[in-house]
PDB file of C-alpha atoms in Angstrom:
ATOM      1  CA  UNK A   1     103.501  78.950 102.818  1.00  0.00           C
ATOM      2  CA  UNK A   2     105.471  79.583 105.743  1.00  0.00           C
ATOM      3  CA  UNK A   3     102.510  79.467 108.687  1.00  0.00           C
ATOM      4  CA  UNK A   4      99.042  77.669 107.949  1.00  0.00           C
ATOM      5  CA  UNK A   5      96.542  79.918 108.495  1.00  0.00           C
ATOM      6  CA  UNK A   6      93.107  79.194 109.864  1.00  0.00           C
ATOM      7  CA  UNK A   7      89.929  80.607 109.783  1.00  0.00           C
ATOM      8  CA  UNK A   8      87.024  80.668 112.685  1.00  0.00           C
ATOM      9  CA  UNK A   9      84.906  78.364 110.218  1.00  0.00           C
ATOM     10  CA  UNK A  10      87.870  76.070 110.365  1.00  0.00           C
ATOM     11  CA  UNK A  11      87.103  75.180 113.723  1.00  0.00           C
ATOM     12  CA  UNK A  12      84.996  72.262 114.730  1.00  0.00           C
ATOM     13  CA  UNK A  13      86.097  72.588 118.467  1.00  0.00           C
ATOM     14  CA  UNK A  14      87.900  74.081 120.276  1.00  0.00           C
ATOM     15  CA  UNK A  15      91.807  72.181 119.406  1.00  0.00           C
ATOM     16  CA  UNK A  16      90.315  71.146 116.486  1.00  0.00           C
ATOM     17  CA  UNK A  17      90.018  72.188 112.741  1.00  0.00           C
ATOM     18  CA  UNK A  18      89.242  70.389 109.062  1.00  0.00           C
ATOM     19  CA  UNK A  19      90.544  71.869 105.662  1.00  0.00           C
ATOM     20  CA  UNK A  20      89.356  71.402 102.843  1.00  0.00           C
ATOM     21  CA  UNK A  21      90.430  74.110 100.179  1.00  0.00           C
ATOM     22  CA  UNK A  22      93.850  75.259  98.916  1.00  0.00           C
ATOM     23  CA  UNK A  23      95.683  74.487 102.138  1.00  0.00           C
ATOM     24  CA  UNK A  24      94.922  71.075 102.158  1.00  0.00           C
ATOM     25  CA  UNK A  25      96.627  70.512  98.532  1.00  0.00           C
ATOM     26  CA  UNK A  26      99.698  72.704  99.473  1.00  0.00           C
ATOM     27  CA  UNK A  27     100.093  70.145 102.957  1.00  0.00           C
ATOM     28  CA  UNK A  28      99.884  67.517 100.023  1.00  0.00           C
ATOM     29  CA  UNK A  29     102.103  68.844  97.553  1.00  0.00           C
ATOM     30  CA  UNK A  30     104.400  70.978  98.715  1.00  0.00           C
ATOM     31  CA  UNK A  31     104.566  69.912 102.658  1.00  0.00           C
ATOM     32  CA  UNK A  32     104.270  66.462 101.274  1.00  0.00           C
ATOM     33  CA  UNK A  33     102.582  66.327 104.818  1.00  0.00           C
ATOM     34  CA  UNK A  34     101.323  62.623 106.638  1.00  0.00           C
ATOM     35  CA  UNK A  35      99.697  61.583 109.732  1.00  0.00           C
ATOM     36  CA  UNK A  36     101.715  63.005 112.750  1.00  0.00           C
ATOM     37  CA  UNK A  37     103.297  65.521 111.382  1.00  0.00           C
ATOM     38  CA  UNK A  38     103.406  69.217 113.033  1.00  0.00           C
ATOM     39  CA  UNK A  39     103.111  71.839 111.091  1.00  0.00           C
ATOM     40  CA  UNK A  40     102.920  76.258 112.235  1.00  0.00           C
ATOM     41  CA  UNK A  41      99.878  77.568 112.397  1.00  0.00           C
ATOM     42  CA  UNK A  42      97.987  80.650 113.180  1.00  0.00           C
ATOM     43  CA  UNK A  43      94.407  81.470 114.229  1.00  0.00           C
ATOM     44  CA  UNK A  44      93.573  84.733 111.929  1.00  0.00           C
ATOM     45  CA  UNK A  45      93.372  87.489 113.970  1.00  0.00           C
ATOM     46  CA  UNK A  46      94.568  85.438 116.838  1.00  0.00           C
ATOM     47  CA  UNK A  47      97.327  83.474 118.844  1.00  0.00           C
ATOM     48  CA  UNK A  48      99.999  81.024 116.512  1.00  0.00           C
ATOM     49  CA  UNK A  49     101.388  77.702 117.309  1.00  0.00           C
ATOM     50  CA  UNK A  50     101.464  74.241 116.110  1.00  0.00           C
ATOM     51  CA  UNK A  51      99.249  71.628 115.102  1.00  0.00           C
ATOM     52  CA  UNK A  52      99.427  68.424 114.629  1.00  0.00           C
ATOM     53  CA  UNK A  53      97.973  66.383 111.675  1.00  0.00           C
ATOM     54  CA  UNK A  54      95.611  63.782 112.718  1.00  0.00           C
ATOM     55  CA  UNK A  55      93.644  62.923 109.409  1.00  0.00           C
ATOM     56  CA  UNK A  56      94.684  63.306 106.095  1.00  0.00           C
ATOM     57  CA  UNK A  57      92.292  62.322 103.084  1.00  0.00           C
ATOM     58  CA  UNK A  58      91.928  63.525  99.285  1.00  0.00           C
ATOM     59  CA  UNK A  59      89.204  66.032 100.750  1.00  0.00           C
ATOM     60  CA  UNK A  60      89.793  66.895 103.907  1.00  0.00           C
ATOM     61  CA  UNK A  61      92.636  66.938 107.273  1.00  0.00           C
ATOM     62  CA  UNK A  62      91.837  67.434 110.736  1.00  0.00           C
ATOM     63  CA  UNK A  63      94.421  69.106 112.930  1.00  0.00           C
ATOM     64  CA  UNK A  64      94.616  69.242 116.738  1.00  0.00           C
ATOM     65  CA  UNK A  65      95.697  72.840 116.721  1.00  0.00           C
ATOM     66  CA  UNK A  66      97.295  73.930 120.215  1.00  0.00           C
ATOM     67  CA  UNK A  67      98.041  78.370 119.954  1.00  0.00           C
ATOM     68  CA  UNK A  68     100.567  79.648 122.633  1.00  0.00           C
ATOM     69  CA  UNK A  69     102.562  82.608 120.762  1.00  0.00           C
ATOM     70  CA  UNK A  70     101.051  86.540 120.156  1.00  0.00           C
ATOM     71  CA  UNK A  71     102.125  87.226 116.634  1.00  0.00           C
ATOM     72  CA  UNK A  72     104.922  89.487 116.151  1.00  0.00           C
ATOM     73  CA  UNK A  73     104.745  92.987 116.356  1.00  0.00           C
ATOM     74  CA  UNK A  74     103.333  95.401 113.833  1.00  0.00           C
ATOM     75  CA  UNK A  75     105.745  98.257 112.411  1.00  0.00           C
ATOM     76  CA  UNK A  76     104.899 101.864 114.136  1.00  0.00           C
ATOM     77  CA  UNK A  77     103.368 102.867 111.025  1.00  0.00           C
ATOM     78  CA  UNK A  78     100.741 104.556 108.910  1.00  0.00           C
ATOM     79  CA  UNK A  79     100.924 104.073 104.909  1.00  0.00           C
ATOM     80  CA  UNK A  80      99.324 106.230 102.465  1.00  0.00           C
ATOM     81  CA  UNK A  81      99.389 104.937  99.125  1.00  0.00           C
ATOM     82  CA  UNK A  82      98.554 106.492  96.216  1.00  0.00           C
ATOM     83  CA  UNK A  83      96.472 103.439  93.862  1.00  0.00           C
ATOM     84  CA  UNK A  84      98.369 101.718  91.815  1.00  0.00           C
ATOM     85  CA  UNK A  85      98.031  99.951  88.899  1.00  0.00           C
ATOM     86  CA  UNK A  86      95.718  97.048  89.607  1.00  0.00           C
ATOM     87  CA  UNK A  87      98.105  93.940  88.611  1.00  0.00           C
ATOM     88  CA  UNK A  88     100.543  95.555  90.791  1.00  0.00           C
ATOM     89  CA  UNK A  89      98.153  96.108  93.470  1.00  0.00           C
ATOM     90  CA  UNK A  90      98.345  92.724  94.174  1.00  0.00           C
ATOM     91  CA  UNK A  91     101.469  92.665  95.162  1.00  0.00           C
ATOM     92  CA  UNK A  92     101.669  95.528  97.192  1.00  0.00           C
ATOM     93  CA  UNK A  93      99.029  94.023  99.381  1.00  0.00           C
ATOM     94  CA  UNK A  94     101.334  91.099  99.743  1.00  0.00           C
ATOM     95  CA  UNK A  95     104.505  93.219 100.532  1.00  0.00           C
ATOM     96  CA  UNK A  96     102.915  95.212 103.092  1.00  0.00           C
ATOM     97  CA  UNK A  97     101.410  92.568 104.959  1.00  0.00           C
ATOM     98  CA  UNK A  98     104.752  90.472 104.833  1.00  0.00           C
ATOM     99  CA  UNK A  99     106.641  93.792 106.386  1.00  0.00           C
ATOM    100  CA  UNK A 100     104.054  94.001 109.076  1.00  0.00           C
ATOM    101  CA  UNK A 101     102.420  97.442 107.969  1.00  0.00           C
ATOM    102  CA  UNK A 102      99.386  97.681 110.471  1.00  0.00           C
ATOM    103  CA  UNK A 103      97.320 100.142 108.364  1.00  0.00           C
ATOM    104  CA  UNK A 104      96.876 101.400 104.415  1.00  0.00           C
ATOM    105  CA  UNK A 105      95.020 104.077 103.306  1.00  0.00           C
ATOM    106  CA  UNK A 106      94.651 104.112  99.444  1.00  0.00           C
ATOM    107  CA  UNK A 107      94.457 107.294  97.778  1.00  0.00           C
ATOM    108  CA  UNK A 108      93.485 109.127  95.018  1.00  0.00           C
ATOM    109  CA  UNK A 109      95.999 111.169  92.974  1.00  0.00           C
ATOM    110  CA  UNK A 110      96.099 113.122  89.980  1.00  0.00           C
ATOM    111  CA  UNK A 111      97.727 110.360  88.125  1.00  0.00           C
ATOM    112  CA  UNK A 112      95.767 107.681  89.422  1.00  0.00           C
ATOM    113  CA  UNK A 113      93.547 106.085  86.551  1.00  0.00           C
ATOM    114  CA  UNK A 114      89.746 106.555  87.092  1.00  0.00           C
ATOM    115  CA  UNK A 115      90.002 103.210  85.865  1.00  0.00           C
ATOM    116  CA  UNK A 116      91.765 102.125  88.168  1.00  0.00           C
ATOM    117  CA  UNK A 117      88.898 102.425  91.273  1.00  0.00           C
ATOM    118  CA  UNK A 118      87.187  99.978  89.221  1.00  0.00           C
ATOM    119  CA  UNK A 119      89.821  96.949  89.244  1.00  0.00           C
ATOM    120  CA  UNK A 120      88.167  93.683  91.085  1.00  0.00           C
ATOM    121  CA  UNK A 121      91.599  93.566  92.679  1.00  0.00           C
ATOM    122  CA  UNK A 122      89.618  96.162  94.997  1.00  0.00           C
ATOM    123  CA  UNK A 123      86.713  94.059  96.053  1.00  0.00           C
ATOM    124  CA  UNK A 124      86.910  93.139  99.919  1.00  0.00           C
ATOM    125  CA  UNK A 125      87.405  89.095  99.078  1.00  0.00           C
ATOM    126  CA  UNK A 126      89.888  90.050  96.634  1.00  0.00           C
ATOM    127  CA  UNK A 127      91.985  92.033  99.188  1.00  0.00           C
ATOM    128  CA  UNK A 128      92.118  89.534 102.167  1.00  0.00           C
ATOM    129  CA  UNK A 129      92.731  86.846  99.483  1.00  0.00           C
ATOM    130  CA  UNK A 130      96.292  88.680  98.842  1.00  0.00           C
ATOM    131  CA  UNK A 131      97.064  90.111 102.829  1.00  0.00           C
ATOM    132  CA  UNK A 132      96.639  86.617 103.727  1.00  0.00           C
ATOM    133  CA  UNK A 133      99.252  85.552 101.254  1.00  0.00           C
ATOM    134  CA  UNK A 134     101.968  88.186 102.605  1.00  0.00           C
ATOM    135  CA  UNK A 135     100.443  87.027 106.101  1.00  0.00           C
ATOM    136  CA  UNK A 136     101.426  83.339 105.519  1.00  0.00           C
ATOM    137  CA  UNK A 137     104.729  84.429 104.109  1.00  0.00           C
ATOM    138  CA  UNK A 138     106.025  86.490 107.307  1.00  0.00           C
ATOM    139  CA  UNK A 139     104.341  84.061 109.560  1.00  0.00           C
ATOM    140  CA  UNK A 140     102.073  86.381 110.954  1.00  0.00           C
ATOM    141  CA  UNK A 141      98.298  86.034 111.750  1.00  0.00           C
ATOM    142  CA  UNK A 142      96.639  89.756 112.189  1.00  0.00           C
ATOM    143  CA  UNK A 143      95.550  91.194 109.137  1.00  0.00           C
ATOM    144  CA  UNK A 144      96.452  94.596 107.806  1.00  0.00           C
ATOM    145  CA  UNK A 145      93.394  96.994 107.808  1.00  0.00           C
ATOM    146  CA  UNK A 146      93.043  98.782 104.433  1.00  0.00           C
ATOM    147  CA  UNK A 147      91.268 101.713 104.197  1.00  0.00           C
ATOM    148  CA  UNK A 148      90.132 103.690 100.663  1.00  0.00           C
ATOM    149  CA  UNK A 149      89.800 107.463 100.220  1.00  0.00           C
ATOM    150  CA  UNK A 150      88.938 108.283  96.402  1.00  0.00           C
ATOM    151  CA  UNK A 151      88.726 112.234  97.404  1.00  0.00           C
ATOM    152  CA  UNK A 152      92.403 113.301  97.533  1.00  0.00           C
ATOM    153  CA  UNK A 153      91.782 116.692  98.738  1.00  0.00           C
ATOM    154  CA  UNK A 154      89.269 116.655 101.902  1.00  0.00           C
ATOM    155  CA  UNK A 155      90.395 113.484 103.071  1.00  0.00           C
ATOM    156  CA  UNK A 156      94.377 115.417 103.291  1.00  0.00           C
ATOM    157  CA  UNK A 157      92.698 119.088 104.488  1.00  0.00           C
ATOM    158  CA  UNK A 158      90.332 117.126 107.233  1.00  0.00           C
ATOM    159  CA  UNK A 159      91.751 113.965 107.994  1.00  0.00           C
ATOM    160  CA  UNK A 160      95.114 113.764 107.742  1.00  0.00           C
ATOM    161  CA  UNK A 161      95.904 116.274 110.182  1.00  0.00           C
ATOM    162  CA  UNK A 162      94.848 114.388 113.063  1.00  0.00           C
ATOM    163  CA  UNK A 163      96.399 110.908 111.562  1.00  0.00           C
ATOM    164  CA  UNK A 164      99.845 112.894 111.181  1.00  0.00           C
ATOM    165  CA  UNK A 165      99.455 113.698 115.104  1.00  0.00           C
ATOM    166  CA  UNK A 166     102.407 112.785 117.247  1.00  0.00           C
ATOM    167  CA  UNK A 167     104.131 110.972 114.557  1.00  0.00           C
ATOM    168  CA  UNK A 168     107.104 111.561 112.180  1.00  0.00           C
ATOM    169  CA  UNK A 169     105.335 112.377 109.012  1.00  0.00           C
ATOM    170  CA  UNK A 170     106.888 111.688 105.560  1.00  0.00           C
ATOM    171  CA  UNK A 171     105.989 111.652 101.626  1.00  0.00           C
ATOM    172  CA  UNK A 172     108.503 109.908  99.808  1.00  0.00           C
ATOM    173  CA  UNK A 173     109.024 111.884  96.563  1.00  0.00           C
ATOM    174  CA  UNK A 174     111.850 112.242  94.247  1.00  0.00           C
ATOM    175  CA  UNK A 175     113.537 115.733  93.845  1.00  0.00           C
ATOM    176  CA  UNK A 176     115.943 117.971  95.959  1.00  0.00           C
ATOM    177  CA  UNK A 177     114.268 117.026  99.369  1.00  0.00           C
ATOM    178  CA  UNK A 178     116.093 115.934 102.163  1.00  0.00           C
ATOM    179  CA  UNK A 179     116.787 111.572 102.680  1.00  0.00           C
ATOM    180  CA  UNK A 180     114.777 109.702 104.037  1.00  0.00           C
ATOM    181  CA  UNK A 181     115.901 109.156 107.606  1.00  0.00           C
ATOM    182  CA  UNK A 182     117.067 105.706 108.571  1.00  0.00           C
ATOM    183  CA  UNK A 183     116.061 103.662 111.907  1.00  0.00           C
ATOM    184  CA  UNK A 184     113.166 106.543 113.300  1.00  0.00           C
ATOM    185  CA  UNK A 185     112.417 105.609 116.714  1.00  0.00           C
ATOM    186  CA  UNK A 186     108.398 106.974 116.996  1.00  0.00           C
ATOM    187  CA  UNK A 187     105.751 106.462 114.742  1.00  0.00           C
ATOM    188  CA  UNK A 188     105.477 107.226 111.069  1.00  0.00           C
ATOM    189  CA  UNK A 189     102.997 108.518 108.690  1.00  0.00           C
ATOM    190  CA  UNK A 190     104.089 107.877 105.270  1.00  0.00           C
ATOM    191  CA  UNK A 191     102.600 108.472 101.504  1.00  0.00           C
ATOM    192  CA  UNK A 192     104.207 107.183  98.684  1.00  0.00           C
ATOM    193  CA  UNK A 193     102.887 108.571  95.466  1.00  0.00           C
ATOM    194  CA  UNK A 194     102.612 106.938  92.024  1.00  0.00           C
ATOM    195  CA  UNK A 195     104.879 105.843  90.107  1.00  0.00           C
ATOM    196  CA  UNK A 196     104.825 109.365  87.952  1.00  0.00           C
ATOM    197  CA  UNK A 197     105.205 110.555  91.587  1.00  0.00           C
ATOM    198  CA  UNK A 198     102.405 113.284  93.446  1.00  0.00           C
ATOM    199  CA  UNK A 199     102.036 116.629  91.222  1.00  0.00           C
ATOM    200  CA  UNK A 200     103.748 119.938  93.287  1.00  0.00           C
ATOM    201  CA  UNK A 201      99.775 120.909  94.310  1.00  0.00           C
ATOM    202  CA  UNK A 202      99.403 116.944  95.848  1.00  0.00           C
ATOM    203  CA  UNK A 203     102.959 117.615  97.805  1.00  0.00           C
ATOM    204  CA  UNK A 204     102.218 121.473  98.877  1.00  0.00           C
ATOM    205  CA  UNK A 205      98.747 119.569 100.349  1.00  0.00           C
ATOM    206  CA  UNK A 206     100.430 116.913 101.840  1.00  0.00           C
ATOM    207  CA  UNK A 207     102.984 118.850 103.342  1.00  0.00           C
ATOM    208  CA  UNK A 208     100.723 121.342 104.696  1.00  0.00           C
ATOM    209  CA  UNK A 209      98.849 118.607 106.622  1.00  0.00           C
ATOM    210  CA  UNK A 210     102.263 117.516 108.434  1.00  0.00           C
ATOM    211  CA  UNK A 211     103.922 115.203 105.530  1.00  0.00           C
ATOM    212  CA  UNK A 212     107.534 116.096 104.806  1.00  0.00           C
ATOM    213  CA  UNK A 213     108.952 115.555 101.342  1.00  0.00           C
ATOM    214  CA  UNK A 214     111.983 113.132 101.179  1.00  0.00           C
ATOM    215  CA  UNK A 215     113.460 110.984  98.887  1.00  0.00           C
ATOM    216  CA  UNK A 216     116.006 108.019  98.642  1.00  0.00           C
ATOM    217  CA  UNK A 217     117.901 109.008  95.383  1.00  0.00           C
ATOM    218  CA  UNK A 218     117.852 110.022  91.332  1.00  0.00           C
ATOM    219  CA  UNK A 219     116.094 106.702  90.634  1.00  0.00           C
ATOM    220  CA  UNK A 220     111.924 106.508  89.535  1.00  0.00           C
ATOM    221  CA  UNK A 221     111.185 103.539  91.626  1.00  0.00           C
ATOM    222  CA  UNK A 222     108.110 101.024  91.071  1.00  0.00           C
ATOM    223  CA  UNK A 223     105.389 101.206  93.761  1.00  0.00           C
ATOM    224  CA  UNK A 224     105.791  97.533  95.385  1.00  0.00           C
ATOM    225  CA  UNK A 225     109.890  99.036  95.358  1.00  0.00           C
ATOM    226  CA  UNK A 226     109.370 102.093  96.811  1.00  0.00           C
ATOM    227  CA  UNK A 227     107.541 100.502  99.463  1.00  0.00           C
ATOM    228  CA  UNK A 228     109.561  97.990 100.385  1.00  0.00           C
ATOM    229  CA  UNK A 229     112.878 100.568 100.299  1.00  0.00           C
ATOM    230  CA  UNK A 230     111.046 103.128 102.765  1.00  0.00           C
ATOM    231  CA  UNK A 231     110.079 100.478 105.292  1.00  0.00           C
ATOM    232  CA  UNK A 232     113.914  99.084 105.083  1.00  0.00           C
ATOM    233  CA  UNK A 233     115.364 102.367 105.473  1.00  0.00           C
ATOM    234  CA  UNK A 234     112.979 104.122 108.283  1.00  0.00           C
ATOM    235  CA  UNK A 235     112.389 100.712 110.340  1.00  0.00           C
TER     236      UNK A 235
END
């Protein structure tokens, strides 16, 4: 991990926090970490900084944590997603909390799974468990929020309209649509479909409610790639 991240239970004071879980065997194994070193941390959903290690036992470390820095910036951006497969579900989390994607609303589509809605990889725990590992990654502290809509059609007809407001909004989908614009300079509201890509009566929807169709080439891309493409490309 590339920034330590702590929790508010953490805390036993003010400058100071214990760990006791999976952190505290990466600062042994991989930091290789002793008494006096400083290590980058971050208060979740707060300041970053550094802390420095003041007790380090098989069960437990203490840090005096000093935070000085905001995190850095989110990415002008709305991402609609439809759900994807749940083992690579996972890793989307993890990409778009890495690229600093503020907010993900997962959809239904037509070739989403029904199974799919039922995937533990959905439960709340399960979620943070992943954001924080794209979080720790991009050494960044504020958590993505991640919203889910299983009702394609009135959340696009009565929602989407006012999320598409005052923004540049996109669906990436292959076909003879225009490309995907590079370096936009307002906000975006995207949707990337699955990987079979949105049926014509999901795009005519989306596109009706401000989204409009463009693509980055002949190529069927994964999910996590698609993602991670779009966000190079329009940021």
């Amino acid at each position: 991990m590339n920034l330590l991240l702590l929790e508010d239970a953490d805390f036993i004071a003010a400058d100071r926090a214990i760990l006791r879980d999976r952190r505290l065997k990466h600062m042994q194994e991989v930091h290789r970490a002793v008494v006096g070193d400083r290590l980058r941390v971050g208060r979740i959903g707060g300041l970053m900084g550094n802390a420095e290690l003041l007790r380090l036992e098989d069960q437990e470390a203490e840090l005096r944590v000093s935070l000085d820095s905001a995190p850095p910036a989110k990415l002008p951006l709305t991402l609609l997603l439809a759900l994807p497969r749940p083992k690579m579900l996972r890793r989307v989390f993890q990409t778009v909390a890495t690229m600093g994607v503020p907010k993900v609303i997962l959809l239904n589509s037509y070739r989403v799974e029904k199974s799919f809605w039922q995937t533990p990889f959905l439960e709340p725990a399960a979620i943070r468990e992943q954001l924080i590992l794209g979080l720790e990654q991009a050494r960044d502290s504020v958590l993505p929020e991640i919203i889910i809509e299983k009702r394609f059609k009135p959340f696009v007809e009565d929602r989407l309209p006012q999320l598409v407001e005052g923004t540049l909004g996109l669906v990436g989908h292959p076909g003879q649509f225009p490309a995907c614009p590079r370096a936009v300079q307002q906000p975006v509201t995207l949707a990337i479909g699955p990987e079979g890509g949105w049926i014509p009566y999901e795009i005519d929807l989306l596109n009706k409610s401000g989204l409009q169709p463009v693509q980055l080439g002949e190529r069927i891309l994964r999910v996590e790639t698609a993602v991670t493409a779009l966000l190079a490309r329009l940021f």
